[in-house]
Amino acid sequence: MSSIILGRFQLVDETEYAVDELVQAGYPRDAITTFYLNPAGQHDTYPVGGDRNESPGAKDTPTGVAAGAATGAIVGATVGSTTAPVTGPAGPALGGLVGAHLGSLVGTLNATDDTDEGGRHTQEVEVRKAGMRVAVAVEGIPQENEAIALLHSLKAADIERSEGHIEHGDWEDFDPLTPPRYVDLQGNRSYTGRI
């Protein structure tokens, strides 16, 4: 596994220029890759699309649906039976169906938890911004520092350190869901999330 330095660019022309500059600086072309990173939730990790099998906060929603539907059906049938003189025998049945539907929606919302295991809200988890990326595999701290300085001079945004394998210009083990480790350009050290 190699250390990898990557930065975000807005335009394809900027990424092509960055690749040329990295090659001129002595990095092998096979150790450099460019790719477009989709917005969060659109990485097509699953055959039907998306990044996860289910939303992180949705693990308890089936229980919430069942509890909400049962409660809603009872309340709906009760309300429907009180309106039976006006609605006839369909009132309790219709009330039960409408109540079950509304109850399942409320149960789903109540059972959805937007916090992770550490109690932090999942919306606060750092995600990478969409855009073009240039990544280069480096060997050792001197090459790492040179690559960071070069990408910074080329106006790359969100420069980060990562690990993986770039072979023949392709970074196959890149995981867009891992938290980014951005480089603090003043101290040249990594941190997760924004300062």
N, CA, C and O of each residue as an XYZ file, in Angstrom:
780
protein
N       0.844     -1.166      0.000
C       0.000      0.000      0.000
C       0.895      1.237      0.000
O       1.872      1.306      0.746
N       0.558      2.198     -0.831
C       1.347      3.420     -0.963
C       0.647      4.588     -0.292
O      -0.569      4.577     -0.098
N       1.435      5.598      0.057
C       0.845      6.873      0.449
C       0.402      7.571     -0.827
O       1.085      7.527     -1.849
N      -0.752      8.211     -0.745
C      -1.295      8.895     -1.911
C      -1.677     10.311     -1.504
O      -2.310     10.525     -0.470
N      -1.288     11.262     -2.319
C      -1.653     12.658     -2.130
C      -2.622     13.014     -3.245
O      -2.359     12.735     -4.415
N      -3.742     13.629     -2.885
C      -4.712     14.015     -3.909
C      -5.266     15.395     -3.638
O      -5.293     15.857     -2.497
N      -5.706     16.048     -4.697
C      -6.294     17.373     -4.596
C      -7.462     17.503     -5.552
O      -7.561     16.789     -6.550
N      -8.347     18.439     -5.218
C      -9.565     18.652     -6.021
C      -9.362     19.856     -6.945
O      -8.832     20.892     -6.543
N      -9.799     19.687     -8.186
C      -9.760     20.765     -9.181
C     -11.161     20.937     -9.760
O     -11.976     20.016     -9.704
N     -11.435     22.098    -10.307
C     -12.753     22.380    -10.878
C     -12.870     21.945    -12.336
O     -13.928     21.483    -12.766
N     -11.793     22.090    -13.091
C     -11.875     21.888    -14.530
C     -10.975     20.750    -15.000
O      -9.941     20.477    -14.390
N     -11.367     20.095    -16.076
C     -10.574     19.019    -16.661
C      -9.222     19.562    -17.122
O      -8.200     18.896    -16.956
N      -9.207     20.771    -17.702
C      -7.947     21.366    -18.149
C      -6.965     21.511    -16.992
O      -5.765     21.299    -17.166
N      -7.466     21.870    -15.816
C      -6.603     22.013    -14.636
C      -6.017     20.674    -14.228
O      -4.853     20.600    -13.834
N      -6.812     19.612    -14.319
C      -6.295     18.292    -13.940
C      -5.242     17.821    -14.941
O      -4.237     17.230    -14.546
N      -5.461     18.077    -16.234
C      -4.475     17.687    -17.246
C      -3.168     18.433    -17.036
O      -2.090     17.853    -17.166
N      -3.260     19.716    -16.711
C      -2.064     20.507    -16.451
C      -1.341     19.990    -15.204
O      -0.113     19.919    -15.182
N      -2.104     19.631    -14.169
C      -1.504     19.105    -12.941
C      -0.783     17.794    -13.208
O       0.299     17.566    -12.666
N      -1.359     16.930    -14.030
C      -0.703     15.664    -14.367
C       0.610     15.946    -15.093
O       1.637     15.345    -14.775
N       0.584     16.849    -16.058
C       1.811     17.197    -16.784
C       2.880     17.723    -15.837
O       4.053     17.373    -15.970
N       2.485     18.561    -14.882
C       3.439     19.123    -13.924
C       4.008     18.041    -13.005
O       5.197     18.063    -12.685
N       3.178     17.108    -12.585
C       3.658     16.009    -11.741
C       4.650     15.128    -12.500
O       5.662     14.704    -11.941
N       4.358     14.854    -13.777
C       5.271     14.048    -14.593
C       6.590     14.788    -14.772
O       7.657     14.182    -14.671
N       6.531     16.107    -15.041
C       7.754     16.895    -15.188
C       8.549     16.939    -13.887
O       9.773     17.068    -13.910
N       7.865     16.834    -12.762
C       8.548     16.841    -11.464
C       9.169     15.486    -11.142
O       9.852     15.353    -10.127
N       8.945     14.468    -11.994
C       9.605     13.191    -11.808
C       8.726     12.058    -11.320
O       9.226     10.958    -11.085
N       7.431     12.291    -11.160
C       6.539     11.210    -10.733
C       6.182     10.366    -11.949
O       5.856     10.918    -13.001
N       6.235      9.036    -11.830
C       5.887      8.175    -12.974
C       4.420      8.360    -13.371
O       3.546      8.479    -12.513
N       4.165      8.383    -14.672
C       2.785      8.578    -15.158
C       1.865      7.478    -14.653
O       0.686      7.739    -14.412
N       2.365      6.252    -14.483
C       1.547      5.148    -13.981
C       1.146      5.319    -12.521
O       0.224      4.652    -12.049
N       1.833      6.212    -11.799
C       1.535      6.442    -10.384
C       0.602      7.629    -10.180
O       0.366      8.055     -9.049
N       0.071      8.159    -11.281
C      -0.817      9.334    -11.231
C      -2.162      8.938    -11.834
O      -2.216      8.228    -12.838
N      -3.234      9.396    -11.223
C      -4.567      9.143    -11.773
C      -5.429     10.385    -11.636
O      -5.209     11.222    -10.760
N      -6.406     10.487    -12.509
C      -7.419     11.543    -12.409
C      -8.777     10.865    -12.450
O      -8.959      9.842    -13.110
N      -9.723     11.447    -11.736
C     -11.077     10.904    -11.747
C     -12.044     11.969    -11.252
O     -11.655     12.928    -10.583
N     -13.308     11.778    -11.595
C     -14.361     12.665    -11.110
C     -15.029     11.991     -9.921
O     -15.455     10.840    -10.011
N     -15.118     12.705     -8.813
C     -15.789     12.189     -7.623
C     -17.206     12.744     -7.589
O     -17.407     13.956     -7.518
N     -18.182     11.853     -7.639
C     -19.595     12.243     -7.594
C     -19.961     12.845     -6.246
O     -19.241     12.649     -5.267
N     -21.070     13.575     -6.180
C     -21.547     14.070     -4.882
C     -21.892     12.911     -3.950
O     -22.180     11.803     -4.403
N     -21.860     13.171     -2.663
C     -22.178     12.155     -1.657
C     -23.536     11.535     -1.957
O     -24.485     12.236     -2.307
N     -23.619     10.225     -1.818
C     -24.855      9.495     -2.071
C     -25.002      9.028     -3.500
O     -25.936      8.291     -3.815
N     -24.075      9.451     -4.396
C     -24.198      9.110     -5.809
C     -22.975      8.366     -6.339
O     -22.597      8.532     -7.499
N     -22.353      7.541     -5.481
C     -21.135      6.849     -5.888
C     -21.391      5.485     -6.525
O     -20.442      4.825     -6.948
N     -22.638      5.049     -6.603
C     -22.990      3.774     -7.250
C     -22.190      2.603     -6.698
O     -21.685      1.776     -7.458
N     -22.074      2.533     -5.380
C     -21.393      1.420     -4.733
C     -22.232      0.152     -4.836
O     -21.689     -0.953     -4.843
N     -23.539      0.303     -4.915
C     -24.468     -0.825     -5.004
C     -25.039     -0.914     -6.414
O     -25.128      0.100     -7.106
N     -25.431     -2.117     -6.851
C     -25.945     -2.286     -8.214
C     -27.143     -1.389     -8.539
O     -27.315     -0.974     -9.685
N     -27.972     -1.089     -7.531
C     -29.130     -0.235     -7.775
C     -28.796      1.238     -7.577
O     -29.674      2.092     -7.703
N     -27.539      1.546     -7.271
C     -27.096      2.921     -7.081
C     -26.931      3.252     -5.610
O     -27.299      2.465     -4.737
N     -26.387      4.401     -5.350
C     -26.205      4.869     -3.984
C     -24.925      4.373     -3.348
O     -24.148      3.639     -3.957
N     -24.719      4.798     -2.080
C     -23.495      4.504     -1.354
C     -23.649      3.426     -0.297
O     -22.668      2.799      0.101
N     -24.863      3.207      0.156
C     -25.077      2.273      1.262
C     -26.308      1.422      0.974
O     -27.174      1.786      0.177
N     -26.355      0.272      1.653
C     -27.511     -0.601      1.546
C     -28.735      0.070      2.151
O     -29.844     -0.054      1.632
N     -28.525      0.781      3.252
C     -29.599      1.553      3.869
C     -28.992      2.782      4.523
O     -27.797      2.812      4.817
N     -29.806      3.780      4.747
C     -29.316      4.990      5.396
C     -28.847      4.660      6.803
O     -29.446      3.819      7.474
N     -27.766      5.324      7.264
C     -27.239      4.996      8.585
C     -28.264      5.086      9.711
O     -28.191      4.301     10.657
N     -29.203      6.002      9.642
C     -30.169      6.160     10.718
C     -31.438      5.355     10.548
O     -32.373      5.499     11.337
N     -31.488      4.501      9.519
C     -32.730      3.795      9.200
C     -32.790      2.376      9.727
O     -33.693      1.630      9.347
N     -31.864      1.969     10.590
C     -31.837      0.561     11.018
C     -33.050      0.154     11.848
O     -33.409     -1.023     11.849
N     -33.696      1.082     12.554
C     -34.854      0.740     13.388
C     -36.190      1.089     12.736
O     -37.232      0.957     13.378
N     -36.188      1.528     11.489
C     -37.444      1.942     10.878
C     -38.449      0.813     10.652
O     -39.646      1.082     10.743
N     -38.053     -0.436     10.363
C     -39.080     -1.473     10.215
C     -39.923     -1.647     11.486
O     -41.134     -1.851     11.411
N     -39.273     -1.565     12.645
C     -40.011     -1.664     13.917
C     -40.945     -0.470     14.067
O     -42.085     -0.616     14.507
N     -40.453      0.719     13.696
C     -41.281      1.922     13.779
C     -42.473      1.871     12.858
O     -43.558      2.332     13.214
N     -42.281      1.309     11.660
C     -43.390      1.164     10.703
C     -44.463      0.269     11.292
O     -45.644      0.612     11.251
N     -44.070     -0.878     11.842
C     -45.039     -1.837     12.388
C     -45.797     -1.248     13.575
O     -47.020     -1.363     13.664
N     -45.053     -0.614     14.486
C     -45.709     -0.031     15.668
C     -46.637      1.109     15.266
O     -47.751      1.219     15.778
N     -46.175      1.957     14.346
C     -47.004      3.077     13.907
C     -48.243      2.620     13.161
O     -49.323      3.182     13.340
N     -48.091      1.598     12.322
C     -49.242      1.088     11.557
C     -50.282      0.479     12.484
O     -51.481      0.691     12.301
N     -49.828     -0.278     13.480
C     -50.776     -0.903     14.413
C     -51.530      0.153     15.212
O     -52.752      0.089     15.345
N     -50.795      1.117     15.737
C     -51.447      2.186     16.511
C     -52.385      3.000     15.636
O     -53.507      3.315     16.032
N     -51.905      3.340     14.429
C     -52.730      4.122     13.517
C     -53.996      3.396     13.097
O     -55.053      4.012     12.960
N     -53.893      2.077     12.892
C     -55.062      1.292     12.491
C     -56.108      1.287     13.589
O     -57.301      1.415     13.312
N     -55.672      1.140     14.839
C     -56.621      1.131     15.966
C     -57.300      2.493     16.101
O     -58.520      2.582     16.235
N     -56.490      3.551     16.062
C     -57.062      4.906     16.186
C     -57.981      5.193     15.008
O     -59.068      5.742     15.188
N     -57.545      4.821     13.784
C     -58.362      5.071     12.597
C     -59.670      4.311     12.622
O     -60.712      4.857     12.260
N     -59.630      3.049     13.047
C     -60.858      2.249     13.123
C     -61.805      2.819     14.167
O     -63.019      2.834     13.965
N     -61.252      3.293     15.291
C     -62.080      3.895     16.342
C     -62.763      5.156     15.824
O     -63.964      5.344     16.015
N     -61.992      6.016     15.171
C     -62.579      7.240     14.613
C     -63.590      6.878     13.536
O     -64.656      7.489     13.451
N     -63.260      5.884     12.709
C     -64.182      5.448     11.657
C     -65.480      4.889     12.202
O     -66.539      5.084     11.606
N     -65.410      4.194     13.333
C     -66.640      3.631     13.901
C     -67.520      4.732     14.507
O     -68.743      4.594     14.533
N     -66.919      5.812     14.991
C     -67.744      6.910     15.513
C     -68.443      7.657     14.392
O     -69.469      8.301     14.616
N     -67.896      7.575     13.190
C     -68.533      8.234     12.051
C     -69.401      7.262     11.246
O     -69.900      7.622     10.180
N     -69.585      6.043     11.741
C     -70.361      5.021     11.034
C     -71.779      5.472     10.702
O     -72.276      5.132      9.628
N     -72.473      6.243     11.595
C     -73.812      6.683     11.200
C     -73.806      7.518      9.915
O     -74.790      7.526      9.177
N     -72.699      8.220      9.649
C     -72.622      9.051      8.447
C     -72.000      8.275      7.287
O     -72.486      8.340      6.158
N     -70.919      7.539      7.572
C     -70.177      6.858      6.503
C     -70.642      5.438      6.237
O     -70.290      4.858      5.210
N     -71.412      4.876      7.126
C     -71.894      3.508      6.948
C     -70.843      2.491      7.378
O     -69.882      2.836      8.065
N     -71.030      1.233      6.969
C     -70.117      0.172      7.418
C     -68.691      0.328      6.870
O     -67.774     -0.297      7.402
N     -68.480      1.120      5.850
C     -67.127      1.317      5.305
C     -66.295      2.231      6.195
O     -65.071      2.242      6.068
N     -66.907      2.992      7.083
C     -66.199      3.960      7.934
C     -65.092      3.341      8.766
O     -63.956      3.810      8.692
N     -65.370      2.293      9.566
C     -64.293      1.714     10.375
C     -63.165      1.112      9.524
O     -61.991      1.247      9.870
N     -63.512      0.456      8.426
C     -62.484     -0.147      7.569
C     -61.623      0.928      6.915
O     -60.395      0.837      6.906
N     -62.284      1.949      6.367
C     -61.552      3.040      5.730
C     -60.714      3.795      6.762
O     -59.565      4.149      6.494
N     -61.279      4.036      7.920
C     -60.541      4.706      8.997
C     -59.320      3.902      9.415
O     -58.255      4.467      9.665
N     -59.470      2.578      9.493
C     -58.345      1.719      9.854
C     -57.235      1.760      8.822
O     -56.057      1.803      9.178
N     -57.598      1.746      7.542
C     -56.589      1.802      6.475
C     -55.845      3.131      6.457
O     -54.617      3.174      6.377
N     -56.618      4.219      6.534
C     -55.984      5.547      6.547
C     -55.126      5.706      7.789
O     -54.012      6.224      7.714
N     -55.638      5.264      8.934
C     -54.875      5.355     10.178
C     -53.601      4.529     10.138
O     -52.565      4.972     10.635
N     -53.657      3.329      9.553
C     -52.464      2.475      9.442
C     -51.409      3.138      8.559
O     -50.218      3.107      8.867
N     -51.858      3.735      7.464
C     -50.920      4.405      6.562
C     -50.245      5.595      7.250
O     -49.020      5.713      7.244
N     -51.046      6.463      7.833
C     -50.478      7.631      8.522
C     -49.614      7.203      9.706
O     -48.561      7.788      9.957
N     -50.062      6.189     10.425
C     -49.284      5.691     11.561
C     -47.940      5.127     11.141
O     -46.946      5.297     11.846
N     -47.902      4.449      9.985
C     -46.626      3.893      9.512
C     -45.654      5.016      9.144
O     -44.451      4.897      9.376
N     -46.170      6.099      8.573
C     -45.306      7.241      8.250
C     -44.744      7.885      9.516
O     -43.551      8.180      9.592
N     -45.604      8.100     10.505
C     -45.158      8.691     11.769
C     -44.185      7.744     12.474
O     -43.178      8.190     13.023
N     -44.473      6.460     12.463
C     -43.584      5.478     13.082
C     -42.215      5.449     12.435
O     -41.202      5.317     13.123
N     -42.177      5.573     11.105
C     -40.906      5.616     10.392
C     -40.091      6.826     10.816
O     -38.900      6.711     11.107
N     -40.731      7.979     10.851
C     -40.017      9.207     11.236
C     -39.519      9.137     12.670
O     -38.403      9.570     12.959
N     -40.319      8.605     13.559
C     -39.915      8.520     14.964
C     -38.772      7.527     15.175
O     -37.942      7.718     16.064
N     -38.725      6.474     14.367
C     -37.691      5.451     14.547
C     -36.391      5.798     13.833
O     -35.367      5.165     14.087
N     -36.409      6.786     12.949
C     -35.196      7.165     12.237
C     -34.312      7.981     13.161
O     -34.746      8.969     13.753
N     -33.060      7.546     13.275
C     -32.104      8.196     14.173
C     -30.979      8.756     13.327
O     -30.322      8.011     12.600
N     -30.746     10.059     13.411
C     -29.696     10.657     12.605
C     -28.396     10.841     13.380
O     -27.620     11.754     13.094
N     -28.161      9.969     14.363
C     -26.889     10.011     15.084
C     -26.153      8.696     14.878
O     -26.771      7.648     14.695
N     -24.828      8.763     14.911
C     -24.037      7.543     14.763
C     -23.772      6.923     16.130
O     -24.329      7.364     17.135
N     -22.917      5.898     16.165
C     -22.653      5.187     17.413
C     -22.080      6.097     18.493
O     -22.302      5.863     19.681
N     -21.348      7.129     18.093
C     -20.750      8.042     19.058
C     -21.688      9.156     19.493
O     -21.280     10.036     20.252
N     -22.938      9.141     19.031
C     -23.901     10.165     19.410
C     -23.803     11.433     18.573
O     -24.493     12.411     18.860
N     -22.952     11.434     17.536
C     -22.822     12.611     16.675
C     -23.867     12.528     15.576
O     -24.204     11.438     15.114
N     -24.380     13.677     15.157
C     -25.347     13.696     14.057
C     -24.651     13.281     12.770
O     -23.551     13.748     12.475
N     -25.289     12.406     12.007
C     -24.669     11.897     10.788
C     -24.472     12.996      9.753
O     -23.598     12.870      8.895
N     -25.252     14.063      9.807
C     -25.063     15.149      8.861
C     -23.744     15.881      9.111
O     -23.262     16.593      8.229
N     -23.151     15.720     10.297
C     -21.907     16.407     10.604
C     -20.686     15.623     10.143
O     -19.568     16.128     10.244
N     -20.867     14.399      9.638
C     -19.748     13.608      9.164
C     -19.226     14.257      7.886
O     -19.991     14.568      6.973
N     -17.933     14.452      7.838
C     -17.304     15.125      6.701
C     -17.422     14.280      5.446
O     -17.109     13.090      5.466
N     -17.865     14.876      4.370
C     -17.898     14.209      3.073
C     -17.100     15.054      2.086
O     -17.036     16.278      2.193
N     -16.509     14.381      1.146
C     -15.728     15.090      0.141
C     -16.650     15.837     -0.816
O     -17.730     15.358     -1.158
N     -16.209     17.015     -1.242
C     -16.947     17.760     -2.251
C     -16.755     17.080     -3.603
O     -15.707     16.499     -3.886
N     -17.783     17.169     -4.419
C     -17.696     16.604     -5.762
C     -16.693     17.413     -6.575
O     -16.458     18.590     -6.300
N     -16.108     16.772     -7.570
C     -15.198     17.471     -8.462
C     -14.111     16.564     -8.991
O     -14.019     15.395     -8.617
N     -13.292     17.112     -9.860
C     -12.171     16.390    -10.443
C     -11.079     16.214     -9.395
O     -10.824     17.112     -8.593
N     -10.437     15.050     -9.411
C      -9.336     14.763     -8.493
C      -8.111     14.359     -9.281
O      -8.198     13.686    -10.309
N      -6.954     14.790     -8.771
C      -5.668     14.310     -9.247
C      -5.013     13.654     -8.048
O      -4.890     14.266     -6.987
N      -4.588     12.398     -8.215
C      -3.954     11.653     -7.129
C      -2.622     11.112     -7.616
O      -2.479     10.708     -8.770
N      -1.647     11.113     -6.708
C      -0.326     10.611     -7.045
C       0.191      9.748     -5.900
O       0.129     10.142     -4.736
N       0.705      8.558     -6.247
C       1.324      7.677     -5.250
C       2.740      8.182     -5.002
O       3.479      8.476     -5.942
N       3.107      8.277     -3.733
C       4.419      8.807     -3.361
C       5.151      7.810     -2.473
O       4.544      6.956     -1.827
N       6.471      7.946     -2.462
C       7.300      7.091     -1.616
C       8.080      7.985     -0.670
O       8.968      8.725     -1.093
N       7.750      7.916      0.600
C       8.500      8.647      1.608
C       8.020     10.076      1.815
O       7.309     10.652      0.992
N       8.442     10.618      2.949
C       8.028     11.972      3.355
C       8.511     13.051      2.382
O       7.734     13.955      2.076
N       9.751     13.006      1.879
C      10.166     14.069      0.950
C       9.275     14.150     -0.291
O       8.887     15.245     -0.699
N       8.944     12.992     -0.903
C       8.062     13.006     -2.079
C       6.664     13.480     -1.708
O       6.018     14.195     -2.475
N       6.201     13.078     -0.525
C       4.888     13.517     -0.050
C       4.837     15.039      0.028
O       3.909     15.667     -0.482
N       5.844     15.623      0.670
C       5.894     17.079      0.833
C       5.998     17.800     -0.505
O       5.380     18.847     -0.698
N       6.786     17.238     -1.440
C       6.901     17.837     -2.771
C       5.563     17.804     -3.511
O       5.168     18.786     -4.138
N       4.873     16.667     -3.431
C       3.582     16.542     -4.113
C       2.561     17.509     -3.524
O       1.787     18.124     -4.257
N       2.560     17.643     -2.197
C       1.637     18.585     -1.540
C       1.938     20.003     -1.994
O       1.025     20.754     -2.337
N       3.218     20.375     -1.997
C       3.606     21.733     -2.399
C       3.242     21.991     -3.860
O       2.767     23.075     -4.197
N       3.460     21.007     -4.723
C       3.147     21.181     -6.136
C       1.649     21.333     -6.362
O       1.224     22.234     -7.085
N       0.836     20.456     -5.748
C      -0.618     20.571     -5.903
C      -1.123     21.893     -5.334
O      -2.022     22.515     -5.899
N      -0.541     22.319     -4.214
C      -0.928     23.615     -3.625
C      -0.588     24.763     -4.577
O      -1.383     25.689     -4.741
N       0.587     24.704     -5.203
C       0.979     25.772     -6.132
C       0.083     25.799     -7.368
O      -0.059     26.839     -8.010
N      -0.520     24.661     -7.699
C      -1.425     24.583     -8.845
C      -2.868     24.916     -8.470
O      -3.786     24.746     -9.273
N      -3.054     25.394     -7.238
C      -4.367     25.820     -6.729
C      -5.344     24.672     -6.520
O      -6.552     24.848     -6.676
N      -4.828     23.496     -6.167
C      -5.710     22.373     -5.821
C      -6.400     22.692     -4.504
O      -5.785     23.243     -3.591
N      -7.660     22.351     -4.407
C      -8.419     22.527     -3.161
C      -8.483     21.182     -2.447
O      -8.293     20.135     -3.066
N      -8.747     21.212     -1.166
C      -8.966     19.998     -0.375
C      -7.867     18.963     -0.584
O      -8.159     17.802     -0.870
N      -6.618     19.365     -0.446
C      -5.508     18.426     -0.583
C      -5.544     17.480      0.607
O      -5.687     17.912      1.751
N      -5.414     16.191      0.330
C      -5.488     15.200      1.402
C      -4.495     14.072      1.203
O      -3.995     13.827      0.105
N      -4.227     13.388      2.324
C      -3.389     12.192      2.332
C      -4.313     10.979      2.384
O      -5.357     10.998      3.036
N      -3.908      9.945      1.695
C      -4.671      8.710      1.743
C      -3.700      7.553      1.546
O      -2.485      7.746      1.498
N      -4.243      6.368      1.435
C      -3.440      5.182      1.179
C      -4.164      4.320      0.152
O      -5.389      4.365      0.039
N      -3.410      3.557     -0.575
C      -4.011      2.670     -1.555
C      -3.013      2.248     -2.599
O      -1.802      2.344     -2.400
N      -3.535      1.775     -3.723
C      -2.706      1.296     -4.827
C      -3.123      2.009     -6.109
O      -4.269      1.899     -6.543
N      -2.204      2.726     -6.701
C      -2.426      3.269     -8.038
C      -1.556      2.449     -8.968
O      -0.329      2.496     -8.889
N      -2.201      1.696     -9.853
C      -1.478      0.869    -10.811
C      -1.968      1.177    -12.209
O      -3.169      1.191    -12.475
N      -1.021      1.423    -13.096
C      -1.327      1.738    -14.494
C      -2.314      2.901    -14.601
O      -3.201      2.905    -15.454
N      -2.144      3.884    -13.720
C      -2.983      5.075    -13.766
C      -4.392      4.879    -13.243
O      -5.277      5.676    -13.556
N      -4.629      3.826    -12.445
C      -5.979      3.561    -11.925
C      -5.897      3.268    -10.430
O      -5.109      2.430     -9.993
N      -6.721      3.970     -9.653
C      -6.775      3.790     -8.194
C      -8.026      2.985     -7.877
O      -9.081      3.557     -7.602
N      -7.914      1.661     -7.915
C      -9.080      0.798     -7.771
C      -9.587      0.667     -6.352
O     -10.773      0.403     -6.155
N      -8.728      0.841     -5.348
C      -9.193      0.646     -3.972
C      -9.559      1.958     -3.271
O      -9.611      2.006     -2.042
N      -9.812      3.019     -4.039
C     -10.271      4.279     -3.446
C     -11.693      4.096     -2.927
O     -12.564      3.603     -3.644
N     -11.921      4.492     -1.692
C     -13.253      4.403     -1.086
C     -13.757      5.814     -0.803
O     -13.244      6.477      0.098
N     -14.747      6.283     -1.551
C     -15.233      7.658     -1.353
C     -15.926      7.864     -0.011
O     -16.179      9.004      0.378
N     -16.239      6.778      0.708
C     -16.950      6.915      1.977
C     -16.018      7.045      3.180
O     -16.477      7.365      4.277
N     -14.711      6.802      2.996
C     -13.797      6.983      4.122
C     -13.658      8.465      4.425
O     -13.633      9.281      3.504
N     -13.566      8.831      5.709
C     -13.402     10.256      6.036
C     -12.086     10.785      5.454
O     -11.049     10.133      5.578
N     -12.123     11.941      4.832
C     -10.897     12.500      4.258
C      -9.923     12.947      5.349
O     -10.337     13.383      6.423
N      -8.628     12.832      5.060
C      -7.576     13.336      5.949
C      -6.906     14.499      5.236
O      -5.913     14.323      4.529
N      -7.465     15.699      5.433
C      -6.955     16.882      4.753
C      -5.598     17.275      5.287
O      -5.269     17.010      6.443
N      -4.813     17.909      4.436
C      -3.481     18.368      4.817
C      -3.590     19.805      5.302
O      -4.139     20.668      4.617
N      -3.056     20.047      6.497
C      -2.938     21.402      7.033
C      -1.691     22.002      6.389
O      -0.572     21.611      6.724
N      -1.873     22.943      5.474
C      -0.751     23.442      4.682
C       0.257     24.242      5.503
O       1.412     24.367      5.094
N      -0.150     24.787      6.653
C       0.812     25.505      7.485
C       1.763     24.531      8.174
O       2.980     24.717      8.132
N       1.219     23.497      8.805
C       2.044     22.542      9.532
C       2.321     21.277      8.744
O       3.084     20.423      9.197
N       1.703     21.139      7.550
C       1.850     19.976      6.686
C       1.544     18.668      7.416
O       2.247     17.671      7.249
N       0.494     18.690      8.221
C       0.075     17.460      8.893
C      -1.377     17.186      8.517
O      -2.087     18.079      8.054
N      -1.807     15.959      8.718
C      -3.158     15.557      8.323
C      -4.150     15.788      9.446
O      -3.788     15.745     10.622
N      -5.386     16.031      9.090
C      -6.485     16.106     10.042
C      -7.738     15.634      9.337
O      -7.852     15.739      8.116
N      -8.677     15.114     10.107
C      -9.938     14.665      9.522
C     -10.953     15.791      9.682
O     -11.120     16.337     10.773
N     -11.626     16.131      8.593
C     -12.604     17.210      8.625
C     -11.949     18.554      8.414
O     -10.759     18.648      8.113
N     -12.736     19.574      8.574
C     -12.265     20.940      8.326
C     -11.797     21.584      9.633
O     -12.291     21.252     10.711
N     -10.835     22.512      9.521
C     -10.375     23.243     10.712
C     -11.318     24.390     10.974
O     -11.125     25.143     11.929
